[in-house]
Tab-separated table of C-alpha atoms in Angstrom:
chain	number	residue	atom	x	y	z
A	1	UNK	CA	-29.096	-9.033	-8.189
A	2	UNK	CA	-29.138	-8.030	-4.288
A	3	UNK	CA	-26.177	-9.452	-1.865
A	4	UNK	CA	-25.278	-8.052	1.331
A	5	UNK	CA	-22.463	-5.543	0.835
A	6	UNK	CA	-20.351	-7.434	3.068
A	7	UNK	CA	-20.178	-10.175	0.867
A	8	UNK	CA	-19.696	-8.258	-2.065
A	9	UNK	CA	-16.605	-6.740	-0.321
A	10	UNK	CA	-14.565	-10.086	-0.386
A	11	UNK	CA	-14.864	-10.315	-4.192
A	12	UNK	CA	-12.773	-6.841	-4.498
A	13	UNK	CA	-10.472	-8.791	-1.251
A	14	UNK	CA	-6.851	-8.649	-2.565
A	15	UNK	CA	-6.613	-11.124	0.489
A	16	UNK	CA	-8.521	-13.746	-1.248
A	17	UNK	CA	-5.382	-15.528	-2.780
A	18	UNK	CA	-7.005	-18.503	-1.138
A	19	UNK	CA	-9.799	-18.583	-3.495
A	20	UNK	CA	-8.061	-20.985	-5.972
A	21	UNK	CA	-10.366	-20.811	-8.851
A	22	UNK	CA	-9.612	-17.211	-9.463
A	23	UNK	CA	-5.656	-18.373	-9.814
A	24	UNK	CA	-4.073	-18.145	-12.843
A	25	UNK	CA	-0.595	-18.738	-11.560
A	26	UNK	CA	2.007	-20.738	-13.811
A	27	UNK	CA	3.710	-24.181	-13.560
A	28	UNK	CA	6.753	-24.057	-10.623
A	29	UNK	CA	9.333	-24.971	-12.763
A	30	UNK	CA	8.368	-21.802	-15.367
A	31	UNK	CA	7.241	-19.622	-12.835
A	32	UNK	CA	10.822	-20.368	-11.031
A	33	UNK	CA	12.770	-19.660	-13.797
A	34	UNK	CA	10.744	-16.642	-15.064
A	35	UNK	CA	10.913	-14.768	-11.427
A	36	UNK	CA	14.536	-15.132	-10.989
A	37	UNK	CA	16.827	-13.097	-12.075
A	38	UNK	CA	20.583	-12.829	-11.576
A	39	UNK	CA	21.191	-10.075	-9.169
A	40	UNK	CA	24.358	-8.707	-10.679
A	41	UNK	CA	22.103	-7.208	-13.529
A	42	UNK	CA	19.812	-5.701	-11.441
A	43	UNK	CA	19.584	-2.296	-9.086
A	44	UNK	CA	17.597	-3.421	-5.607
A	45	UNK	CA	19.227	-1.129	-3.545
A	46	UNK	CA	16.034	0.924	-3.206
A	47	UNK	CA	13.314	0.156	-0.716
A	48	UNK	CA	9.824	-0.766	-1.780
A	49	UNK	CA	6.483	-0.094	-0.690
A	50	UNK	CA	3.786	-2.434	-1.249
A	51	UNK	CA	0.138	-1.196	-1.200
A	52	UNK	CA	-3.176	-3.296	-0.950
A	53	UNK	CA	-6.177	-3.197	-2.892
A	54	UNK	CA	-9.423	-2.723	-1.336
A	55	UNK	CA	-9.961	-5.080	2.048
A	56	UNK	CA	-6.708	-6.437	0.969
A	57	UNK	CA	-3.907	-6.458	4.090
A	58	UNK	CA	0.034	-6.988	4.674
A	59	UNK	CA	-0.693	-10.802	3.739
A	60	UNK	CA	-1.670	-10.349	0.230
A	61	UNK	CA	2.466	-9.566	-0.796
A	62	UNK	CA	3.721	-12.672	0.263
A	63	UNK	CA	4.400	-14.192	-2.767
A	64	UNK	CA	5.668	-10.360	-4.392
A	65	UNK	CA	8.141	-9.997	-1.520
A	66	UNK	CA	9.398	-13.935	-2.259
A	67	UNK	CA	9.484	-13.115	-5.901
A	68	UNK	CA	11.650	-10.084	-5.348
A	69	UNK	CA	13.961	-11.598	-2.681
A	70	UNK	CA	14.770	-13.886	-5.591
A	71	UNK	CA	15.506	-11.068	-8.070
A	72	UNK	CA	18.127	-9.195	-5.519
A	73	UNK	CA	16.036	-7.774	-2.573
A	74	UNK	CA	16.972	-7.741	1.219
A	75	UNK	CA	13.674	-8.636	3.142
A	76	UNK	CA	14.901	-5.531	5.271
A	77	UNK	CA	14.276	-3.191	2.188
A	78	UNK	CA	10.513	-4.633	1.205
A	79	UNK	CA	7.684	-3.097	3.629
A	80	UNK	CA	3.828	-2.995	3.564
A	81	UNK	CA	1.380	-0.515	3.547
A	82	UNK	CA	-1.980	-1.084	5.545
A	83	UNK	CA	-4.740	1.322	5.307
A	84	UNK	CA	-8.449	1.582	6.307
A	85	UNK	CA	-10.363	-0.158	3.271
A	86	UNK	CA	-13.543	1.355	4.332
A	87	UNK	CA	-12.531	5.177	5.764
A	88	UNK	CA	-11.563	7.602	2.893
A	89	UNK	CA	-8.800	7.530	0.026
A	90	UNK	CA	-7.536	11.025	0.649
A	91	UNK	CA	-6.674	9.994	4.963
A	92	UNK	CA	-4.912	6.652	3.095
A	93	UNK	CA	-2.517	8.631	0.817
A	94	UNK	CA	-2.012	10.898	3.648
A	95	UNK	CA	-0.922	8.112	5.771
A	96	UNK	CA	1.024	6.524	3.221
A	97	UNK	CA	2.936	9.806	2.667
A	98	UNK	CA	3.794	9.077	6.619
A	99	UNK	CA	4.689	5.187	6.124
A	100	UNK	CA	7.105	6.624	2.789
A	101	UNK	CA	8.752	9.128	4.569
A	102	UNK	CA	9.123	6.740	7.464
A	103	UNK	CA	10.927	4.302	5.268
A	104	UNK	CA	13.112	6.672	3.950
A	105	UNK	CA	14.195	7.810	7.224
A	106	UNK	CA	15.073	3.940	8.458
A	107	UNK	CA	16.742	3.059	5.583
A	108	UNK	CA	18.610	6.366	4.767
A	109	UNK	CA	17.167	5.982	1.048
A	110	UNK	CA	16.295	9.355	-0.620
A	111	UNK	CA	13.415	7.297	-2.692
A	112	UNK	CA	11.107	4.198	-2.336
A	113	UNK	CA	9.480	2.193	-5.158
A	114	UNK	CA	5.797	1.603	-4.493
A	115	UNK	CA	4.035	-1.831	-6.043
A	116	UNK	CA	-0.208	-1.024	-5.604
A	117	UNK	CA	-2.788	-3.231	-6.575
A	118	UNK	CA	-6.682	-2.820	-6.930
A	119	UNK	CA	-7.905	0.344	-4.559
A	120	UNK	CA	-4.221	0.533	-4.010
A	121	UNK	CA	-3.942	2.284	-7.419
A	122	UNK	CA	-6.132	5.055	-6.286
A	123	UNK	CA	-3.856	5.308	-2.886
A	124	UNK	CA	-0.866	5.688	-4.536
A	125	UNK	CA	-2.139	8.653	-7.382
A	126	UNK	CA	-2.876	10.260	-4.902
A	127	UNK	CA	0.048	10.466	-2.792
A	128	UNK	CA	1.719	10.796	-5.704
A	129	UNK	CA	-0.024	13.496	-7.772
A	130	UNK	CA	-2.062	15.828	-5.320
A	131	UNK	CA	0.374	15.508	-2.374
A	132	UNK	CA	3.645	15.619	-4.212
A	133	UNK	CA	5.091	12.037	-3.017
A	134	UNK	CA	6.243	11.647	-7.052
A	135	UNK	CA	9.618	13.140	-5.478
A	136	UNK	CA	10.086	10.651	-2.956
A	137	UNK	CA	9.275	7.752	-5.472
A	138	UNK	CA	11.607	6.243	-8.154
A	139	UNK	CA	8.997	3.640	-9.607
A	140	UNK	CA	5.451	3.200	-9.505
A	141	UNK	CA	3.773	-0.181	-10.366
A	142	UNK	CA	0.333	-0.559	-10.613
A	143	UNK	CA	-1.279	-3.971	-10.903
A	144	UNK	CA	-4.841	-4.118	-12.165
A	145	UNK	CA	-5.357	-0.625	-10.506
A	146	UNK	CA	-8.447	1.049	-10.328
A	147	UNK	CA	-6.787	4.339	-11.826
A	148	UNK	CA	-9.947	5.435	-13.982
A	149	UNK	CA	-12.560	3.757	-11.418
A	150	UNK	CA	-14.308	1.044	-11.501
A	151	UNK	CA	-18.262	-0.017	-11.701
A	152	UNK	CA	-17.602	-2.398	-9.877
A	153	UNK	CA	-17.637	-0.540	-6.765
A	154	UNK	CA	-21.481	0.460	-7.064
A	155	UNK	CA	-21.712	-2.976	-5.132
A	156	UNK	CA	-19.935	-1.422	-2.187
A	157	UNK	CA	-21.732	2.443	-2.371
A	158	UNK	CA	-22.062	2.600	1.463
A	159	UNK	CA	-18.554	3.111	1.873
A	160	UNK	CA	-16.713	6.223	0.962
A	161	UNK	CA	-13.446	4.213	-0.807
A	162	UNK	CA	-16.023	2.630	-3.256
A	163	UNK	CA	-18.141	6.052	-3.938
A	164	UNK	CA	-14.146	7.371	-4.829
A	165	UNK	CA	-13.562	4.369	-6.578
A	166	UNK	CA	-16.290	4.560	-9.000
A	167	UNK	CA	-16.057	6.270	-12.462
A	168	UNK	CA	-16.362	10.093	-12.810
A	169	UNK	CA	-15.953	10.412	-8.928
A	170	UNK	CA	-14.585	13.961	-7.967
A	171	UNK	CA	-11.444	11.560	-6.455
A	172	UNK	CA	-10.872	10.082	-10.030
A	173	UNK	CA	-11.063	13.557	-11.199
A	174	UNK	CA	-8.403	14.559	-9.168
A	175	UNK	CA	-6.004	12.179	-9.956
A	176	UNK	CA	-6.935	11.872	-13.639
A	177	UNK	CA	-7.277	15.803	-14.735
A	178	UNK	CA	-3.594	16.802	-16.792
A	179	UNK	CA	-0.422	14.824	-16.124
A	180	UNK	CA	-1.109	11.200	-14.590
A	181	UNK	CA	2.448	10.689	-14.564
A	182	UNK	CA	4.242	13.473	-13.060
A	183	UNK	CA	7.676	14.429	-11.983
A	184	UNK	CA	10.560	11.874	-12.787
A	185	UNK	CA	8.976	8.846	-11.778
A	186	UNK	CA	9.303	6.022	-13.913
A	187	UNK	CA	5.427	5.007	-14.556
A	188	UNK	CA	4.321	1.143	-15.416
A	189	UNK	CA	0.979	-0.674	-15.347
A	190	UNK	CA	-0.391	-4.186	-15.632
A	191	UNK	CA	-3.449	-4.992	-16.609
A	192	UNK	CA	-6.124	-7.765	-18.552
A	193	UNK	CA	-8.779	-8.295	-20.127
A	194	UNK	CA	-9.808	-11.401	-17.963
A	195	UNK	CA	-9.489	-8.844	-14.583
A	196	UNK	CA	-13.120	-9.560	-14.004
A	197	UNK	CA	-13.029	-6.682	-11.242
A	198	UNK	CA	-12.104	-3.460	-13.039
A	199	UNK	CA	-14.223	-2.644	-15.290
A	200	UNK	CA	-13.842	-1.681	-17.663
A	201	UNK	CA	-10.064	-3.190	-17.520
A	202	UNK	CA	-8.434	-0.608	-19.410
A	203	UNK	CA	-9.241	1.554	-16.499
A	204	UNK	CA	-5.570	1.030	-14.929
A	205	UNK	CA	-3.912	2.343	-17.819
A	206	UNK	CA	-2.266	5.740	-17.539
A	207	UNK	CA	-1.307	8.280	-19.845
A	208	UNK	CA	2.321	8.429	-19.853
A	209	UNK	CA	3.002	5.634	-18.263
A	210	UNK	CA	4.577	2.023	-20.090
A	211	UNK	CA	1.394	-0.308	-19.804
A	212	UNK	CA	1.329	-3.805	-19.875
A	213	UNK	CA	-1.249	-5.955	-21.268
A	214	UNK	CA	-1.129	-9.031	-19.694
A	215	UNK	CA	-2.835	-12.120	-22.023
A	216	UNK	CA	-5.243	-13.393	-19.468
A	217	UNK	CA	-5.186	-12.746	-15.677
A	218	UNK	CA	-7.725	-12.356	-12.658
A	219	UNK	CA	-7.903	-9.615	-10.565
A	220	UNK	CA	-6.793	-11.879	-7.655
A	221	UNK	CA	-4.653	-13.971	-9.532
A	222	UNK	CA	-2.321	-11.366	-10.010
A	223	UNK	CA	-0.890	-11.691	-6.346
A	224	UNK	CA	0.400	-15.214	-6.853
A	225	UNK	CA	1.339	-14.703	-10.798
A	226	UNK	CA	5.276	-14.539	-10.661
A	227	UNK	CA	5.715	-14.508	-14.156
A	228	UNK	CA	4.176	-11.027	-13.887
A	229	UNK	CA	6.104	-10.314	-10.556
A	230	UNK	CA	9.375	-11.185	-11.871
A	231	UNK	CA	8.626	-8.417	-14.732
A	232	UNK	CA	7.189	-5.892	-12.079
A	233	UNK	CA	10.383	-6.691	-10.100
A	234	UNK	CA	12.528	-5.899	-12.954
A	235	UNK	CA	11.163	-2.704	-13.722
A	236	UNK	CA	11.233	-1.449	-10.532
A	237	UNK	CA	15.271	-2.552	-10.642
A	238	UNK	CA	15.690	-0.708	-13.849
């Protein structure tokens, strides 16, 4: 099977919430009552960092950030992280250690709760385990991250974020060898057998970590699931 790598890069796209027929996402009326939460149960006082998956951008949280405005959020206290999908994981966790410590400087917090998806996953171990960021960060959520690699990214070689991406990469090494859940940071993954994009799926699990094993969900669907947003933003309130 040959196809041009640049077409291969928009089926990793966390951007491609267009693409209905990857969608999973439940009825309104359930998915309304599933998000929401009252507020007076819930902690949302810390700020949270969303991070894209692979050629993913800023656009692909729209629904999260909606989902956790309903459970107690301040649209002042949700940012996005944008990174070069094609450049190299280690210059994206460096720069997210930037955006973090940014964030905790305009909103005075002494911690920020990150939400990754996809490529994302790989961003945020990294930060977190190499660099040290698990002391600025109270919660880490990773939605059908590529933790462990995927094979999936042989279809996107040429680029440096794929050859990290893919199973047994020195990157995946790094991130993977001894604790994948240090410091105090309260650890939680999502992830399915129906992904269709990390492969194998169990790949975002980590040790140490509370994973969830969601029934049946895309890799894309994810980003407009608020069934499984509401639960991501209740852990990260916990």
């Amino acid at each position: 099977m040959r196809r041009s790598p640049r077409r291969l890069l928009g089926l990793l796209a966390s951007a491609a919430v267009a693409f209905s027929l990857f969608s999973a996402a439940p009825t309104a009326g359930a998915a309304e009552t599933a998000a929401a939460a009252p507020a007076s149960t819930l902690s949302t006082s810390t700020p949270v960092v969303f991070v894209h998956g692979y050629t993913g951008n800023a656009s692909n949280w729209v629904t999260a950030k909606s989902v956790f405005q309903l459970n107690g959020w301040s649209s002042s206290k949700l940012f996005t992280y944008d990174y070069n999908s094609y450049g190299n994981n280690i210059s994206n966790a460096q720069g997210l250690a930037t955006f973090v410590n940014n964030v905790k400087s305009q909103t005075g917090a002494s911690k920020v709760a990150i939400v990754n998806h996809s490529m994302g996953g790989l961003v945020s171990q990294y930060y977190l385990k190499v660099l040290g960021g698990n002391t600025s960060v109270s919660h880490l959520a990773s939605i059908a991250g590529a933790n462990h690699g995927t094979t999936y990214a042989s279809a996107c070689l040429i680029y440096t974020t794929c050859q990290q991406m893919y199973p047994g990469s020195s990157f995946i090494g790094q991130i993977t060898s001894g604790d994948e859940t240090p410091g105090d940071t309260k650890y939680a993954t999502w992830y399915s057998a129906c992904d269709g994009i990390i492969l194998p799926y169990t790949s975002t699990k980590l040790n140490g970590a509370t994973n969830n094993n969601v029934a049946c969900q895309t890799h894309i669907g994810y980003l407009t699931d608020t069934i499984t947003l509401g639960q991501i933003a209740r852990f990260v309130a916990s």
